[in-house]
C-alpha angles and dihedrals in degrees: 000000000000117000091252090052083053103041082048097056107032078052081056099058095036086055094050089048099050079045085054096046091051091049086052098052094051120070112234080250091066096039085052088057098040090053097052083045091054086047087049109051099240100107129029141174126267136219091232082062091253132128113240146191112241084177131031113253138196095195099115091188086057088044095048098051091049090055097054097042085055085053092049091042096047085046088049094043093052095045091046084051088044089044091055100053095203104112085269112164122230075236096052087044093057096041081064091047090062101044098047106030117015097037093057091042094061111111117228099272101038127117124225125182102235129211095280088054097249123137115242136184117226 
């Protein structure tokens, strides 16, 4: 197996299981707002692999289960950079995160902050 076809795959496990870490760290309850939120418009992922607010909101269970997926996330995020023993940065883990795992995941309709920090619709 070539070193890319590795790197790609081992990248792979480490992201499913940065994408398990954070499920397990939210109730059904706050996936269930954070998804209505996601169909609403009110929350969205980011490219630093983070979930954000496009609007404001002053919903404090939505705020509250954003705030404990990013956790989870940023938990997640340091422990996959750690696991890869590279030199690879928490930042640069969760970038990954968001290209290979979260991106494809977003529904038509639903809005991501990209790189350059702009809001866009799917």
């Amino acid at each position: 197996m070539s070193f890319r076809k590795l790197f790609v795959v081992t990248a792979a496990i480490m992201a499913l299981g940065v994408a398990a870490g954070a499920a397990l760290a939210q109730t059904p309850a706050q996936k269930a707002t954070i998804d209505a939120a996601k169909a609403q418009g009110t929350v969205g992922e980011q490219a630093d692999g983070y979930l954000g607010f496009r609007v404001p909101s002053s919903d404090a269970a939505l705020t509250e289960a954003v705030q404990v997926t990013n956790a989870a996330r940023r938990e997640a995020y340091a422990r996959s950079a750690q696991a890869a023993g590279d030199g690879a940065t928490a930042e640069a883990a969760a970038a990954r995160m968001f290209q290979t795992q979260l991106l494809p995941r977003i529904s038509t309709g639903q809005w991501y902050r990209n790189a350059q920090g702009q809001w866009v619709q799917r």
